Coordinates of C-alpha atoms and ligand atoms in Angstrom, one line a residue:
M5 CA 58.5 82.2 88.9
T6 CA 59.1 85.9 89.2
R7 CA 58.3 86.2 85.6
K8 CA 54.7 85.0 85.9
M9 CA 54.1 87.5 88.7
W10 CA 53.9 90.3 86.2
G11 CA 50.5 89.0 85.4
L12 CA 49.5 89.9 88.9
I13 CA 50.4 93.6 88.7
P14 CA 47.0 95.4 88.9
V15 CA 46.1 97.4 85.9
L16 CA 44.5 100.6 87.1
D17 CA 41.3 101.7 85.4
C18 CA 40.3 105.3 84.7
S19 CA 38.5 106.0 87.9
Q20 CA 41.4 104.6 90.0
L21 CA 43.8 106.7 88.1
L22 CA 41.7 109.8 88.8
S23 CA 41.5 109.0 92.4
L24 CA 45.2 108.7 92.6
C25 CA 45.8 112.1 91.1
A26 CA 42.5 113.8 91.8
T27 CA 43.9 117.3 92.0
H28 CA 46.3 117.3 89.1
C29 CA 44.9 115.1 86.5
K30 CA 42.4 116.3 83.9
P31 CA 39.8 113.8 82.9
S32 CA 41.0 114.1 79.3
V33 CA 44.1 112.3 80.3
C34 CA 42.2 109.1 80.8
P35 CA 41.4 107.9 77.3
I36 CA 45.1 108.5 76.4
T37 CA 46.3 106.6 79.4
T38 CA 44.1 103.6 78.7
S39 CA 44.6 103.4 75.0
A40 CA 48.3 104.0 75.0
P41 CA 50.4 100.9 75.3
R42 CA 50.8 99.9 78.9
V43 CA 54.2 100.7 80.3
D44 CA 55.1 97.1 80.9
P45 CA 58.3 95.4 81.6
P46 CA 60.2 94.5 78.4
L47 CA 58.7 91.0 78.8
H48 CA 55.4 92.1 77.3
T49 CA 56.8 94.2 74.5
M50 CA 58.6 91.1 73.3
S51 CA 55.7 88.8 73.5
D52 CA 55.7 88.1 69.8
Q53 CA 59.1 86.4 70.0
A54 CA 59.8 83.1 71.6
F55 CA 62.4 80.5 72.5
V56 CA 61.2 77.1 71.3
T57 CA 62.3 73.7 72.3
L58 CA 61.1 70.1 71.7
A59 CA 60.7 67.1 73.9
T60 CA 59.6 63.8 72.4
N61 CA 59.8 61.8 75.7
D62 CA 60.0 62.3 79.4
R63 CA 63.8 62.4 79.5
Y64 CA 64.1 65.1 77.0
A65 CA 61.3 66.9 78.8
K66 CA 63.6 67.1 81.8
G67 CA 66.3 68.6 79.5
A68 CA 63.7 71.1 78.2
M69 CA 62.8 72.1 81.8
V70 CA 66.5 72.7 82.7
L71 CA 66.9 74.7 79.4
G72 CA 63.8 76.8 80.1
Q73 CA 64.9 77.5 83.7
S74 CA 68.3 78.5 82.5
L75 CA 66.7 81.0 80.1
L76 CA 64.5 82.4 83.0
N77 CA 67.5 82.6 85.3
H78 CA 69.2 84.8 82.8
N79 CA 66.1 87.1 82.6
T80 CA 65.1 86.5 79.0
T81 CA 62.5 88.9 77.9
R82 CA 61.0 86.5 75.4
K83 CA 58.3 83.9 75.7
L84 CA 59.1 80.2 76.2
V85 CA 57.4 77.5 74.1
A86 CA 57.8 73.7 74.5
L87 CA 56.6 71.4 71.8
V88 CA 55.9 68.0 73.2
G89 CA 55.4 64.7 71.4
P90 CA 52.4 62.5 72.3
H91 CA 54.5 60.2 74.5
V92 CA 55.4 62.9 77.1
A93 CA 53.5 62.0 80.3
E94 CA 50.8 64.3 81.7
P95 CA 52.7 65.2 84.9
C96 CA 55.8 66.1 82.8
R97 CA 53.6 68.4 80.7
D98 CA 52.3 70.0 84.0
A99 CA 55.9 70.6 85.2
L100 CA 56.8 72.1 81.8
R101 CA 53.8 74.4 82.1
S102 CA 55.2 76.0 85.2
I103 CA 58.3 77.0 83.3
F104 CA 57.1 77.6 79.8
D105 CA 54.5 80.1 78.7
E106 CA 53.1 77.6 76.2
V107 CA 53.2 73.8 76.0
Q108 CA 52.0 72.6 72.7
V109 CA 51.3 68.9 72.0
V110 CA 52.3 67.9 68.5
D111 CA 50.9 64.6 67.4
V112 CA 51.7 64.3 63.8
M113 CA 50.2 60.8 63.7
D114 CA 46.9 62.3 64.7
S115 CA 47.0 65.6 62.9
G116 CA 45.1 64.7 59.7
D117 CA 46.8 67.5 57.8
T118 CA 49.8 67.8 55.4
A119 CA 52.1 66.8 58.2
H120 CA 50.2 63.6 58.6
L121 CA 50.3 62.9 54.9
S122 CA 54.0 63.6 54.9
L123 CA 54.5 61.2 57.7
M124 CA 52.6 58.5 55.8
K125 CA 55.1 58.9 53.0
R126 CA 58.2 59.2 55.1
P127 CA 57.5 57.3 58.4
D128 CA 61.2 57.4 59.1
L129 CA 61.1 61.2 59.6
G130 CA 58.6 61.3 62.5
V131 CA 60.7 63.3 64.9
T132 CA 61.7 65.6 62.1
F133 CA 58.1 66.4 61.3
T134 CA 57.5 67.1 64.9
K135 CA 60.3 69.6 65.0
L136 CA 59.3 71.2 61.7
H137 CA 56.0 72.0 63.4
C138 CA 57.8 75.0 65.0
W139 CA 57.3 76.9 61.7
S140 CA 53.6 76.8 62.4
L141 CA 53.8 78.9 65.6
T142 CA 52.6 81.9 63.5
H143 CA 51.5 83.9 66.6
Y144 CA 55.2 84.7 66.9
S145 CA 57.0 86.8 64.4
K146 CA 60.4 85.4 65.2
C147 CA 61.7 82.4 67.2
V148 CA 65.0 80.8 68.3
F149 CA 64.9 77.0 68.4
M150 CA 67.1 75.3 71.0
D151 CA 67.6 71.6 71.5
A152 CA 66.5 70.2 74.8
D153 CA 70.1 69.1 75.4
T154 CA 71.3 72.7 75.6
L155 CA 71.8 75.0 78.5
V156 CA 72.4 78.8 78.4
L157 CA 75.1 80.4 80.5
S158 CA 74.1 84.0 79.9
N159 CA 71.3 86.0 78.3
I160 CA 71.2 85.3 74.6
D161 CA 68.2 87.5 73.6
E162 CA 70.5 89.3 71.1
L163 CA 70.0 86.2 68.9
F164 CA 66.6 87.7 67.9
E165 CA 68.4 90.4 66.0
R166 CA 69.4 87.7 63.5
E167 CA 67.4 86.7 60.5
E168 CA 66.0 83.3 59.3
L169 CA 67.9 81.0 59.0
S170 CA 70.8 81.7 61.3
A171 CA 72.7 78.9 62.9
A172 CA 76.2 77.9 64.0
P173 CA 78.4 75.8 61.7
D174 CA 78.7 72.1 62.4
P175 CA 82.5 71.5 62.9
G176 CA 82.0 68.0 61.5
W177 CA 81.2 69.6 58.1
P178 CA 81.5 73.4 58.5
D179 CA 79.6 74.1 55.3
C180 CA 76.6 72.7 57.1
F181 CA 74.9 74.3 60.0
N182 CA 73.9 72.5 63.1
S183 CA 70.2 72.4 63.8
G184 CA 70.6 72.4 67.6
V185 CA 70.2 76.2 67.8
F186 CA 68.7 78.3 65.0
V187 CA 66.8 81.5 64.4
F188 CA 63.6 81.2 62.2
R189 CA 60.4 83.0 61.2
P190 CA 57.2 81.0 61.8
S191 CA 55.2 80.8 58.5
N192 CA 52.6 78.4 57.4
E193 CA 53.9 78.8 53.9
T194 CA 57.5 77.8 54.9
H195 CA 56.1 75.0 56.9
E196 CA 54.2 73.6 54.0
K197 CA 57.2 73.9 51.7
L198 CA 59.4 72.1 54.3
L199 CA 56.9 69.3 54.5
A200 CA 56.7 69.0 50.7
F201 CA 60.5 69.1 50.5
C202 CA 60.7 66.2 53.0
R203 CA 58.1 64.1 51.1
E204 CA 59.9 64.5 47.9
N205 CA 63.5 64.5 48.9
G206 CA 63.7 62.9 52.3
S207 CA 66.7 63.8 54.5
F208 CA 70.3 63.1 53.7
D209 CA 71.2 62.3 57.3
G210 CA 67.8 60.9 58.3
G211 CA 67.0 63.8 60.6
D212 CA 66.0 67.5 60.7
Q213 CA 69.6 68.7 60.2
G214 CA 69.8 67.1 56.7
V215 CA 66.4 68.5 55.7
L216 CA 67.1 72.0 56.9
N217 CA 70.5 72.2 55.3
S218 CA 69.1 71.1 52.0
F219 CA 66.2 73.5 52.2
F220 CA 68.1 76.5 53.5
N221 CA 70.9 75.6 51.1
T222 CA 72.4 79.1 50.7
W223 CA 73.4 79.3 54.3
A224 CA 77.1 78.5 53.7
M225 CA 77.7 81.2 51.2
A226 CA 75.0 83.8 51.0
D227 CA 75.1 85.9 54.2
I228 CA 77.7 85.6 56.8
S229 CA 75.4 87.4 59.4
K230 CA 73.5 84.1 59.5
H231 CA 76.5 82.3 60.9
L232 CA 76.2 82.3 64.6
P233 CA 79.5 82.5 66.4
F234 CA 80.7 79.3 68.0
I235 CA 80.1 80.6 71.5
Y236 CA 76.4 79.8 70.9
N237 CA 77.4 76.2 70.7
L238 CA 80.1 75.4 73.1
S239 CA 79.7 71.6 73.1
S240 CA 81.5 69.5 75.6
I241 CA 82.9 67.5 72.8
A242 CA 84.4 70.5 71.2
I243 CA 86.0 71.6 74.4
Y244 CA 87.5 68.2 74.9
S245 CA 88.9 67.8 71.4
Y246 CA 90.3 71.4 71.1
L247 CA 91.3 72.4 74.6
P248 CA 93.5 75.3 73.5
A249 CA 90.6 77.0 71.8
F250 CA 88.4 76.5 74.8
K251 CA 91.0 78.1 77.0
E252 CA 91.2 81.0 74.6
Y253 CA 87.5 81.5 73.9
G254 CA 85.7 79.4 76.5
R255 CA 85.1 82.2 78.9
D256 CA 82.7 83.8 76.4
A257 CA 80.6 80.7 76.2
K258 CA 76.9 81.4 76.0
V259 CA 75.3 78.0 75.3
V260 CA 76.5 74.5 76.2
H261 CA 75.3 71.8 73.8
F262 CA 75.5 68.3 75.4
L263 CA 76.1 66.5 72.2
G264 CA 76.4 62.7 71.7
K265 CA 74.7 59.6 72.9
V266 CA 75.2 60.3 76.6
K267 CA 73.1 63.2 78.0
P268 CA 73.2 64.8 81.4
W269 CA 70.0 62.8 82.3
N270 CA 71.9 59.6 81.7
Y271 CA 73.9 60.3 84.9
S272 CA 72.5 60.4 88.4
Y273 CA 72.9 62.9 91.2
D274 CA 73.4 62.6 94.9
A275 CA 71.5 65.5 96.3
Q276 CA 73.1 64.9 99.7
T277 CA 76.7 65.3 98.6
G278 CA 76.0 67.3 95.4
E279 CA 77.9 64.7 93.3
V280 CA 77.2 63.6 89.8
K281 CA 77.5 59.8 89.5
G282 CA 78.7 58.0 86.4
H283 CA 76.9 55.7 84.0
S284 CA 77.7 52.4 82.4
L285 CA 79.8 53.7 79.5
S286 CA 83.5 53.8 79.5
P287 CA 85.1 57.2 80.1
D288 CA 86.3 57.6 76.5
Q289 CA 82.7 57.4 75.3
C290 CA 81.6 60.5 77.2
H291 CA 83.2 63.8 77.0
L292 CA 80.8 66.0 78.9
H293 CA 82.6 68.6 80.8
P294 CA 82.3 67.8 84.5
D295 CA 81.6 71.4 85.5
Y296 CA 78.9 72.0 83.0
L297 CA 77.4 68.6 83.8
L298 CA 77.4 69.5 87.5
M299 CA 75.8 72.9 86.6
W300 CA 73.0 71.0 84.7
W301 CA 72.3 68.8 87.7
Q302 CA 72.4 71.6 90.2
L303 CA 69.8 73.5 88.2
Y304 CA 67.8 70.4 87.9
A305 CA 68.0 69.7 91.7
K306 CA 67.2 73.3 92.7
S307 CA 64.4 74.2 90.3
V308 CA 63.1 71.3 88.2
Q309 CA 63.0 68.4 90.6
P310 CA 60.6 70.2 93.0
L311 CA 58.2 70.9 90.1
M312 CA 58.4 67.2 89.1
Q313 CA 57.7 66.2 92.6
Q314 CA 54.7 68.5 92.8
A315 CA 53.4 67.2 89.5
Y316 CA 53.8 63.5 90.3
G317 CA 52.7 63.7 94.0
E318 CA 52.9 60.3 95.4
A319 CA 53.5 58.6 92.1
P320 CA 57.1 57.4 91.4
F321 CA 59.0 59.1 88.7
L322 CA 62.5 59.1 87.2
S323 CA 64.1 61.7 89.4
G324 CA 67.6 60.7 88.5
F325 CA 68.5 61.2 92.2
V326 CA 70.4 58.5 94.0
D327 CA 68.1 57.2 96.7
T328 CA 70.1 57.7 99.9
S329 CA 67.3 56.2 102.1
T330 CA 68.2 52.7 100.9
D331 CA 71.7 52.7 102.1
G332 CA 73.4 53.8 98.9
E333 CA 71.4 51.6 96.7
L334 CA 70.0 53.1 93.5
H335 CA 66.4 53.6 92.4
E336 CA 65.1 50.8 90.2
D337 CA 65.1 53.2 87.2
L338 CA 68.7 54.0 87.6
R339 CA 70.0 50.5 87.7
E340 CA 69.9 50.1 83.9
N341 CA 72.3 52.9 83.5
Q342 CA 74.5 52.2 86.5
A343 CA 77.4 50.0 86.3
P344 CA 78.4 48.0 89.4
V345 CA 78.0 50.5 92.2
A346 CA 80.6 53.2 91.8
P347 CA 83.5 53.2 94.3
P348 CA 83.1 55.7 97.1
P349 CA 84.3 59.2 95.9
Q350 CA 87.7 60.3 97.0
K351 CA 88.7 63.9 97.5
V352 CA 90.9 64.9 94.6
S353 CA 92.5 68.3 94.2
S354 CA 91.2 70.4 91.4
E355 CA 94.6 70.3 89.8
V356 CA 94.5 66.6 89.7
R357 CA 90.9 66.7 88.4
K358 CA 91.9 69.0 85.6
Q359 CA 94.8 66.8 84.6
R360 CA 92.6 63.7 84.7
W361 CA 89.9 65.4 82.6
E362 CA 92.4 66.5 80.0
A363 CA 93.6 62.9 79.9
G364 CA 90.1 61.7 79.4
Q365 CA 89.7 60.3 82.9
I366 CA 86.7 62.3 84.0
D367 CA 86.0 62.4 87.7
Y368 CA 82.8 63.8 89.0
M369 CA 83.3 65.6 92.2
G370 CA 80.6 67.6 93.7
D371 CA 82.6 70.2 95.7
D372 CA 81.1 73.1 93.9
S373 CA 78.1 75.0 94.9
F374 CA 76.0 76.4 92.1
D375 CA 77.1 80.0 92.8
N376 CA 80.8 79.0 92.7
I377 CA 80.7 77.3 89.3
A378 CA 81.2 80.3 87.2
R379 CA 84.2 81.3 89.2
K380 CA 85.5 77.8 89.2
L381 CA 85.3 77.6 85.4
D382 CA 87.1 80.9 85.2
S383 CA 90.0 79.6 87.3
F384 CA 90.0 76.5 85.2
L385 CA 90.6 78.6 82.1
K386 CA 93.6 80.4 83.5
Ligands
LIG420 C1 67.7 89.0 86.8 O1 66.9 90.0 87.3 C2 66.9 90.0 88.8 C3 65.9 90.9 89.2 O2 65.9 92.1 88.5 C4 68.3 90.4 89.2 O3 68.3 90.4 90.6 C5 69.3 89.3 88.7 O4 70.6 89.7 89.1 C6 69.2 89.2 87.2 N1 70.0 88.0 86.8 C7 70.9 88.1 85.9 C8 71.6 86.8 85.6 O5 71.1 89.1 85.2
LIG421 C1 78.2 72.4 68.2 O1 79.4 71.8 68.2 C2 79.4 70.5 68.0 C3 80.8 69.8 68.1 O2 81.7 70.8 68.3 C4 78.9 70.2 66.6 O3 78.8 68.9 66.3 C5 77.5 70.8 66.5 O4 77.0 70.7 65.2 C6 77.5 72.3 66.9 N1 76.1 72.8 67.1 C7 75.8 74.0 66.6 C8 74.5 74.5 67.0 O5 76.5 74.7 65.9
LIG422 C1 48.6 79.1 60.1 O1 47.9 77.9 60.2 C2 47.2 77.7 61.4 C3 46.6 76.3 61.4 O2 46.0 76.1 60.2 C4 46.2 78.8 61.6 O3 45.5 78.7 62.8 C5 46.9 80.2 61.6 O4 46.0 81.2 61.7 C6 47.7 80.3 60.3 N1 48.5 81.5 60.4 C7 48.5 82.4 59.5 C8 49.4 83.6 59.8 O5 47.8 82.4 58.5
LIG423 C1 63.7 68.5 46.1 O1 65.0 68.9 46.0 C2 65.3 69.6 44.7 C3 66.8 69.9 44.7 O2 67.3 70.5 45.9 C4 64.5 70.9 44.7 O3 64.7 71.6 43.6 C5 63.0 70.6 44.8 O4 62.3 71.8 44.9 C6 62.7 69.7 46.1 N1 61.3 69.4 46.1 C7 60.4 70.0 46.8 C8 59.0 69.5 46.8 O5 60.7 71.0 47.5
LIG424 C1 70.5 57.2 78.3 O1 69.3 56.9 79.0 C2 68.3 56.5 78.2 C3 67.1 56.3 79.1 O2 67.4 55.5 80.2 C4 68.6 55.3 77.4 O3 67.5 54.9 76.5 C5 69.8 55.5 76.6 O4 70.2 54.3 75.9 C6 70.9 56.0 77.5 N1 72.1 56.2 76.7 C7 73.3 55.7 77.0 C8 74.3 56.0 76.0 O5 73.5 55.1 77.9
LIG425 MN1 71.3 68.2 70.6

C-alpha cells in the first residue's frame, strides 16, 4: 500500500524548518511555508475526485477489491470509494478498507430519507437506489463510477477531464450508454431529482441503466465529448463477437468489463499451478477472454486473497482457490459451481489455444505469469 504511506511523511513545523536551514532562512519565510499548500504528491491535490464502485454482496466485494487494486497498480492519483450494501460481511468491509480510502455502507432500507421513501414505492429498484447513492458523495467534486466487474489495464485518470454524464455507448442499443463506467458530479440536488424520477417513472430495463438513460436523455445527441471511446469498455463479449475489431483496436484497451451472467469469481483458481478452472456452464455461455480472466485471478491471488485471509483469520471464507490439500477436491463452497471434476489439464500450444478460443472452445491454461500477460496479449493480437 505504497499509496497509504504518504500519510507517514513527516510534515515539518516551523522550528524544524529553521533548524534545517538555520543560516540561510529568514524567520519570515516560515508563515509562508506553513500557509502555502504543501508540496504534496499529486495524490493530495486530486483529493476532491474519486473512483467509486459498488458491492452489494461478498462476491461483488471481491470484484471491487480487484478493481481497486488494479487502479492502485496503475498509480491513480484519485481517491477510491467503495459503496457497500448492508449484506457485505464485516471482514470483507475490512479487506475493502485496506484498498479503498473510503468504504461507505449504504442501507437504503434503513436510511429513513427520500431514498427510503423511494424504495417503499419501488421495492423492485433496491440495487438501483443503492447505486444512485453515489450522487450524494458531495465531498468530491467529480467522480468516475466503475462496476465491480471491471478491471483497468492502464491509468485512466484522464477520464476526470470529461463532464457529467460521460459514458460509453452500449453496443446492444448504441443510442443508450452503458452504466458500467460513467463520469458524474456528486450533487444532493441531482440525487433527489434522480430519486423522484425513479419514483414517478420507474426504470425501462428494471435497473440503473434504464433510469440513467431516461434521466440523462440528451446523451446520444447533445455532446459527443460525453461519449467515451470503446477502449474504456473492452468487454470480453465484444472481443468474442467482433474479433477483427479487437485485433485492430484491442491493444489500446484500458478497461475490461466482464459482462454477462458468468463473472471471474464464478471460476476457481489453482494457486499452485496458476490455472483458472471452469464452472458448470457450457462453453458457449461464457465468453470471458482467457487472458483477461487469468489476469483477474492473478491480481486476486497476489493482492486480494492475502487481505481476505488477514481479515477472516481462522474463519473460513470463499477464497475461490482450489484446495490442493485435499487431493484435488474442491472446497465446499466451490462445488455448487463446479461440474464433475475437470479433467486434468493438458499442455496445449498457444496457437491451438487461440484457435480453440476463436472457435468458442475456451481452454484455461495457466502458463502465464502476471508480468508476461501484457506481452502475451500483444503477441496474440499480431
Ligand atoms: C507506479 O509508480 C511506481 C513508483 O513510482 C513505479 O515504479 C511504477 O512503474 C508505476 N507503475 C505504472 C504502471 O506506471
Ligand atoms: C461494453 O460493451 C458491452 C458489449 O460489447 C456492452 O454491452 C456494454 O454496454 C458496454 N459498456 C460500456 C460501459 O460501454
Ligand atoms: C448533501 O447531503 C448530505 C446529507 O444530507 C450532507 O451531509 C451534505 O453536506 C450535503 N452536501 C451539500 C453540498 O450540501
Ligand atoms: C418522468 O418522466 C417524464 C418524461 O421523461 C419527465 O418529464 C418527468 O419529469 C419525470 N418525472 C420526474 C419526477 O422526474
Ligand atoms: C456465479 O456464482 C454465484 C455465487 O456462487 C451464483 O449465485 C451465480 O448463480 C453464479 N452464476 C452462474 C452463471 O453460475
Ligand atoms: Mn457490469
